[in-house]
Amino acid sequence: LKIIRNPENLNLPKTRNVGIAAATGTLLAFLDSDDKWEPNFLAEIFQMSETFPNQAVYATSYFKWFSQSFRTPNAALNREARTQISTNFFEKAIGESPYCSSSLAIRKNVLHLLGGYNEAVTFGEDIDLCIRLHANHPLVFNPQPLAWYRQNESGQMTMSSISTKVHTPFSKYEKDFSYVPGLKKYLNFHRYALLMAAIREKNDLVANKYLIEIDLRDLDFKRKLLCVMSRTLVRWALRIQELRNRG
C-alpha cells in the first residue's frame, strides 16, 4: 500500500492522473472513497484480462447504492448472461452506464496514450474518459455486479452546481469520432441528462445551451416531452423519478 499526499487539493482528474503516473502495475482499477468492491472483484478482473489478453478495457456491472436501497443498472449489457467483448459499446450504453468508475479496469499503456483523465473537464470526468476510451477500444464486460457505487440522494448530477463547471466537450467528440456507431445518440443522451440537471438547478442559461445542441430525433418520446414541457413540471417529474429510482 502506497499513500500519496498531494501538496494541495486537486480536482478529480488531476488526482487520478497522479495515481496513474505513480502506479507500477500494467492494469489499473479505481475505487472512490465512498464506494466498495465485492471480495472477488479484483480476481474477476484479473481472470478477464487473462481470458482476453489482447483487450485493454475490463469492467463488471455494479450496484447503484442509495441510503436505504440498491439496484443494478438497466442497460442492455447488464442484461447479458455471460462475460463478452462488446464492440458496440455506445449502442448498448444508452440510458444508464453499464459500469461505473469503481467497476472499471484499464491497461496503463492505453491510459497513457489517451493522456489519462482530461484535466480541463471538472464535471462529467468519467463520461469524458469513457467517450475517448470506447471510441477506439472494445469493452470486456462481466454482467455480474461486483462493485457498489454510492448515489447522492438527490442524484449524482446535483452534487455540485453545474454552472461553474467545465463540461465534457460533446460537440468536439461528435466531430472527432463521427465514424463511431451509436456515439451521436449516446452524446445526445448525455446532453439530455445535463439539460435535466440544469432545469433541476433552475439554471436556464445552461439548460438552453443543451436544448439547442440536442438532436431530439435521438431521444425517445418521454425524453422529447420533458425537453419541451414547462420547466416547473419537469422539476416535479424529475423528483418523482428520483424517488422511484431509490426503489
Short mmCIF file of C-alpha atoms in Angstrom, two decimals:
data_model
loop_
_atom_site.label_atom_id
_atom_site.label_comp_id
_atom_site.label_asym_id
_atom_site.label_seq_id
_atom_site.Cartn_x
_atom_site.Cartn_y
_atom_site.Cartn_z
CA LEU A 1 0.00 0.00 0.00
CA LYS A 2 1.39 3.38 -1.02
CA ILE A 3 -0.18 6.64 0.17
CA ILE A 4 0.43 9.76 -1.92
CA ARG A 5 -0.16 13.18 -0.35
CA ASN A 6 -0.75 15.99 -2.81
CA PRO A 7 0.73 19.39 -1.83
CA GLU A 8 -2.68 20.96 -2.50
CA ASN A 9 -6.30 19.91 -3.01
CA LEU A 10 -6.55 18.75 -6.63
CA ASN A 11 -9.69 18.10 -8.67
CA LEU A 12 -10.74 14.56 -9.58
CA PRO A 13 -8.97 14.26 -12.97
CA LYS A 14 -5.68 15.64 -11.62
CA THR A 15 -5.82 13.40 -8.55
CA ARG A 16 -6.45 10.27 -10.62
CA ASN A 17 -3.68 11.22 -13.04
CA VAL A 18 -1.26 11.48 -10.11
CA GLY A 19 -2.22 7.94 -9.11
CA ILE A 20 -1.94 6.68 -12.69
CA ALA A 21 1.56 8.14 -13.03
CA ALA A 22 2.68 6.56 -9.76
CA ALA A 23 1.19 3.12 -10.45
CA THR A 24 3.66 0.38 -11.30
CA GLY A 25 1.19 -2.27 -12.49
CA THR A 26 0.00 -2.85 -16.03
CA LEU A 27 -3.73 -2.94 -15.22
CA LEU A 28 -5.26 -0.10 -13.21
CA ALA A 29 -8.54 -0.13 -11.25
CA PHE A 30 -10.09 2.80 -9.36
CA LEU A 31 -12.07 2.84 -6.12
CA ASP A 32 -13.64 6.04 -4.84
CA SER A 33 -13.64 6.55 -1.07
CA ASP A 34 -17.40 6.10 -0.69
CA ASP A 35 -17.66 3.03 -2.96
CA LYS A 36 -16.68 -0.58 -2.33
CA TRP A 37 -15.77 -3.78 -4.18
CA GLU A 38 -17.08 -7.28 -3.67
CA PRO A 39 -14.29 -9.55 -2.32
CA ASN A 40 -13.83 -11.23 -5.72
CA PHE A 41 -13.84 -8.08 -7.87
CA LEU A 42 -10.09 -7.88 -8.47
CA ALA A 43 -9.82 -11.64 -9.00
CA GLU A 44 -12.54 -11.45 -11.64
CA ILE A 45 -10.89 -8.51 -13.39
CA PHE A 46 -7.59 -10.43 -13.44
CA GLN A 47 -9.32 -13.51 -14.87
CA MET A 48 -10.95 -11.39 -17.59
CA SER A 49 -7.56 -9.93 -18.51
CA GLU A 50 -6.11 -13.43 -18.75
CA THR A 51 -9.00 -14.72 -20.84
CA PHE A 52 -8.92 -11.69 -23.16
CA PRO A 53 -5.24 -10.64 -23.09
CA ASN A 54 -5.41 -8.59 -26.28
CA GLN A 55 -8.05 -6.23 -24.90
CA ALA A 56 -7.46 -3.08 -22.85
CA VAL A 57 -10.70 -2.26 -21.01
CA TYR A 58 -12.42 -4.52 -18.48
CA ALA A 59 -15.46 -3.89 -16.29
CA THR A 60 -18.23 -5.54 -14.31
CA SER A 61 -21.73 -4.45 -13.53
CA TYR A 62 -22.36 -2.71 -10.20
CA PHE A 63 -24.97 -1.83 -7.62
CA LYS A 64 -26.33 1.72 -7.53
CA TRP A 65 -26.21 2.23 -3.78
CA PHE A 66 -28.80 4.51 -2.17
CA SER A 67 -29.11 5.08 1.59
CA GLN A 68 -31.93 2.56 2.01
CA SER A 69 -31.94 0.57 -1.22
CA PHE A 70 -29.87 -0.56 -4.18
CA ARG A 71 -30.33 -1.75 -7.74
CA THR A 72 -28.34 -2.65 -10.84
CA PRO A 73 -28.29 -0.50 -13.99
CA ASN A 74 -30.89 -1.05 -16.68
CA ALA A 75 -28.60 -1.09 -19.71
CA ALA A 76 -28.52 -3.69 -22.47
CA LEU A 77 -25.10 -5.02 -21.46
CA ASN A 78 -26.25 -5.61 -17.88
CA ARG A 79 -28.92 -7.99 -19.16
CA GLU A 80 -26.42 -10.26 -20.89
CA ALA A 81 -25.84 -13.72 -19.43
CA ARG A 82 -22.06 -14.04 -19.69
CA THR A 83 -18.76 -12.17 -19.95
CA GLN A 84 -18.16 -11.00 -23.51
CA ILE A 85 -16.41 -8.43 -25.69
CA SER A 86 -18.69 -5.54 -26.64
CA THR A 87 -17.57 -3.80 -29.83
CA ASN A 88 -20.63 -1.53 -30.00
CA PHE A 89 -20.44 -0.01 -26.52
CA PHE A 90 -22.27 3.25 -27.29
CA GLU A 91 -25.24 1.46 -28.80
CA LYS A 92 -25.61 -0.69 -25.65
CA ALA A 93 -24.96 2.02 -23.05
CA ILE A 94 -27.93 4.31 -23.71
CA GLY A 95 -29.92 5.15 -20.58
CA GLU A 96 -27.52 4.10 -17.85
CA SER A 97 -23.84 3.29 -17.93
CA PRO A 98 -23.32 -0.49 -17.65
CA TYR A 99 -20.30 0.12 -15.41
CA CYS A 100 -19.09 2.84 -13.04
CA SER A 101 -15.64 4.24 -12.34
CA SER A 102 -15.28 1.83 -9.41
CA SER A 103 -16.07 -1.28 -11.50
CA LEU A 104 -13.59 -0.49 -14.29
CA ALA A 105 -10.00 -1.51 -15.03
CA ILE A 106 -7.82 -0.22 -17.88
CA ARG A 107 -4.38 -1.17 -19.11
CA LYS A 108 -1.94 1.54 -18.08
CA ASN A 109 -0.34 1.88 -21.53
CA VAL A 110 -3.73 2.68 -23.05
CA LEU A 111 -4.45 5.29 -20.38
CA HIS A 112 -1.05 6.80 -21.11
CA LEU A 113 -1.79 7.01 -24.85
CA LEU A 114 -5.13 8.68 -24.08
CA GLY A 115 -3.42 11.27 -21.90
CA GLY A 116 -5.19 9.99 -18.79
CA TYR A 117 -8.17 11.90 -17.45
CA ASN A 118 -8.96 15.21 -19.13
CA GLU A 119 -7.85 17.74 -16.51
CA ALA A 120 -9.75 20.55 -18.23
CA VAL A 121 -13.08 18.85 -17.50
CA THR A 122 -14.47 19.38 -14.00
CA PHE A 123 -17.98 17.92 -14.46
CA GLY A 124 -18.60 14.55 -16.12
CA GLU A 125 -14.95 13.49 -15.98
CA ASP A 126 -15.80 9.77 -16.19
CA ILE A 127 -18.05 10.32 -19.20
CA ASP A 128 -15.25 12.22 -20.93
CA LEU A 129 -12.85 9.31 -20.42
CA CYS A 130 -15.49 6.79 -21.45
CA ILE A 131 -16.03 8.53 -24.80
CA ARG A 132 -12.33 8.73 -25.64
CA LEU A 133 -11.76 5.18 -24.42
CA HIS A 134 -14.54 3.38 -26.29
CA ALA A 135 -14.16 5.37 -29.49
CA ASN A 136 -11.23 3.04 -30.18
CA HIS A 137 -11.32 0.20 -27.64
CA PRO A 138 -13.93 -2.52 -27.11
CA LEU A 139 -15.13 -3.40 -23.62
CA VAL A 140 -14.73 -6.78 -21.95
CA PHE A 141 -17.79 -6.86 -19.70
CA ASN A 142 -18.99 -9.16 -16.94
CA PRO A 143 -22.69 -8.58 -16.16
CA GLN A 144 -22.23 -9.76 -12.55
CA PRO A 145 -22.39 -6.73 -10.17
CA LEU A 146 -19.13 -6.73 -8.23
CA ALA A 147 -18.90 -3.09 -7.08
CA TRP A 148 -21.10 -0.73 -5.07
CA TYR A 149 -21.43 2.83 -6.35
CA ARG A 150 -22.72 5.32 -3.79
CA GLN A 151 -25.54 7.54 -5.09
CA ASN A 152 -26.20 11.05 -3.86
CA GLU A 153 -29.76 11.15 -2.54
CA SER A 154 -30.76 13.98 -4.87
CA GLY A 155 -28.98 12.44 -7.87
CA GLN A 156 -25.31 12.39 -8.83
CA MET A 157 -25.76 15.31 -11.21
CA THR A 158 -26.79 17.66 -8.39
CA MET A 159 -23.89 17.15 -6.01
CA SER A 160 -22.45 20.49 -7.11
CA SER A 161 -23.63 23.32 -9.28
CA ILE A 162 -23.05 22.68 -12.96
CA SER A 163 -22.96 26.38 -13.85
CA THR A 164 -19.37 26.90 -12.68
CA LYS A 165 -18.02 23.63 -14.07
CA VAL A 166 -16.26 22.77 -17.33
CA HIS A 167 -18.29 20.08 -19.09
CA THR A 168 -17.32 17.29 -21.48
CA PRO A 169 -16.84 18.77 -24.99
CA PHE A 170 -19.60 16.73 -26.64
CA SER A 171 -19.58 18.69 -29.91
CA LYS A 172 -15.84 18.19 -30.34
CA TYR A 173 -16.10 14.44 -29.76
CA GLU A 174 -19.11 14.18 -32.08
CA LYS A 175 -16.92 15.65 -34.84
CA ASP A 176 -13.69 13.83 -33.94
CA PHE A 177 -15.33 10.41 -33.64
CA SER A 178 -18.09 10.75 -36.23
CA TYR A 179 -17.18 7.30 -37.58
CA VAL A 180 -18.11 5.52 -34.32
CA PRO A 181 -21.51 3.71 -34.45
CA GLY A 182 -24.01 4.89 -31.85
CA LEU A 183 -21.86 7.71 -30.49
CA LYS A 184 -24.07 10.57 -31.68
CA LYS A 185 -27.11 9.12 -29.90
CA TYR A 186 -25.02 8.44 -26.79
CA LEU A 187 -23.81 12.06 -26.73
CA ASN A 188 -27.35 13.37 -27.13
CA PHE A 189 -28.47 11.25 -24.20
CA HIS A 190 -25.79 12.87 -22.02
CA ARG A 191 -26.70 16.31 -23.32
CA TYR A 192 -30.25 15.49 -22.24
CA ALA A 193 -29.00 14.42 -18.77
CA LEU A 194 -27.22 17.77 -18.36
CA LEU A 195 -30.31 19.60 -19.61
CA MET A 196 -32.35 17.92 -16.88
CA ALA A 197 -29.68 18.72 -14.27
CA ALA A 198 -29.72 22.38 -15.33
CA ILE A 199 -33.52 22.52 -15.16
CA ARG A 200 -33.38 20.96 -11.68
CA GLU A 201 -30.98 23.73 -10.65
CA LYS A 202 -33.17 26.39 -12.33
CA ASN A 203 -30.20 27.31 -14.50
CA ASP A 204 -31.82 28.47 -17.73
CA LEU A 205 -28.53 29.52 -19.34
CA VAL A 206 -27.05 26.02 -19.24
CA ALA A 207 -30.42 24.40 -19.96
CA ASN A 208 -30.91 26.47 -23.11
CA LYS A 209 -27.39 25.62 -24.29
CA TYR A 210 -28.05 21.90 -24.19
CA LEU A 211 -31.58 22.20 -25.55
CA ILE A 212 -30.13 23.85 -28.67
CA GLU A 213 -27.43 21.18 -29.06
CA ILE A 214 -29.65 18.11 -28.63
CA ASP A 215 -30.90 16.31 -31.73
CA LEU A 216 -34.35 15.35 -30.46
CA ARG A 217 -34.56 12.57 -33.06
CA ASP A 218 -32.16 10.57 -30.89
CA LEU A 219 -34.45 10.68 -27.84
CA ASP A 220 -37.46 8.55 -27.02
CA PHE A 221 -40.92 10.09 -26.69
CA LYS A 222 -40.73 10.55 -22.91
CA ARG A 223 -37.43 12.42 -23.06
CA LYS A 224 -38.58 14.54 -26.01
CA LEU A 225 -41.64 15.53 -23.98
CA LEU A 226 -39.54 16.53 -20.96
CA CYS A 227 -37.40 18.72 -23.23
CA VAL A 228 -40.37 20.85 -24.28
CA MET A 229 -42.54 20.76 -21.14
CA SER A 230 -42.85 23.58 -18.65
CA ARG A 231 -39.69 23.50 -16.56
CA THR A 232 -41.68 23.65 -13.33
CA LEU A 233 -43.48 20.46 -14.36
CA VAL A 234 -40.18 18.90 -15.37
CA ARG A 235 -38.77 19.50 -11.88
CA TRP A 236 -41.77 17.73 -10.37
CA ALA A 237 -41.35 14.82 -12.81
CA LEU A 238 -37.64 14.52 -12.00
CA ARG A 239 -38.33 14.46 -8.29
CA ILE A 240 -40.88 11.66 -8.69
CA GLN A 241 -38.42 9.68 -10.85
CA GLU A 242 -35.66 10.05 -8.24
CA LEU A 243 -37.95 8.61 -5.57
CA ARG A 244 -38.82 5.66 -7.83
CA ASN A 245 -35.16 5.01 -8.62
CA ARG A 246 -34.38 4.53 -4.96
CA GLY A 247 -36.79 1.62 -5.00
#
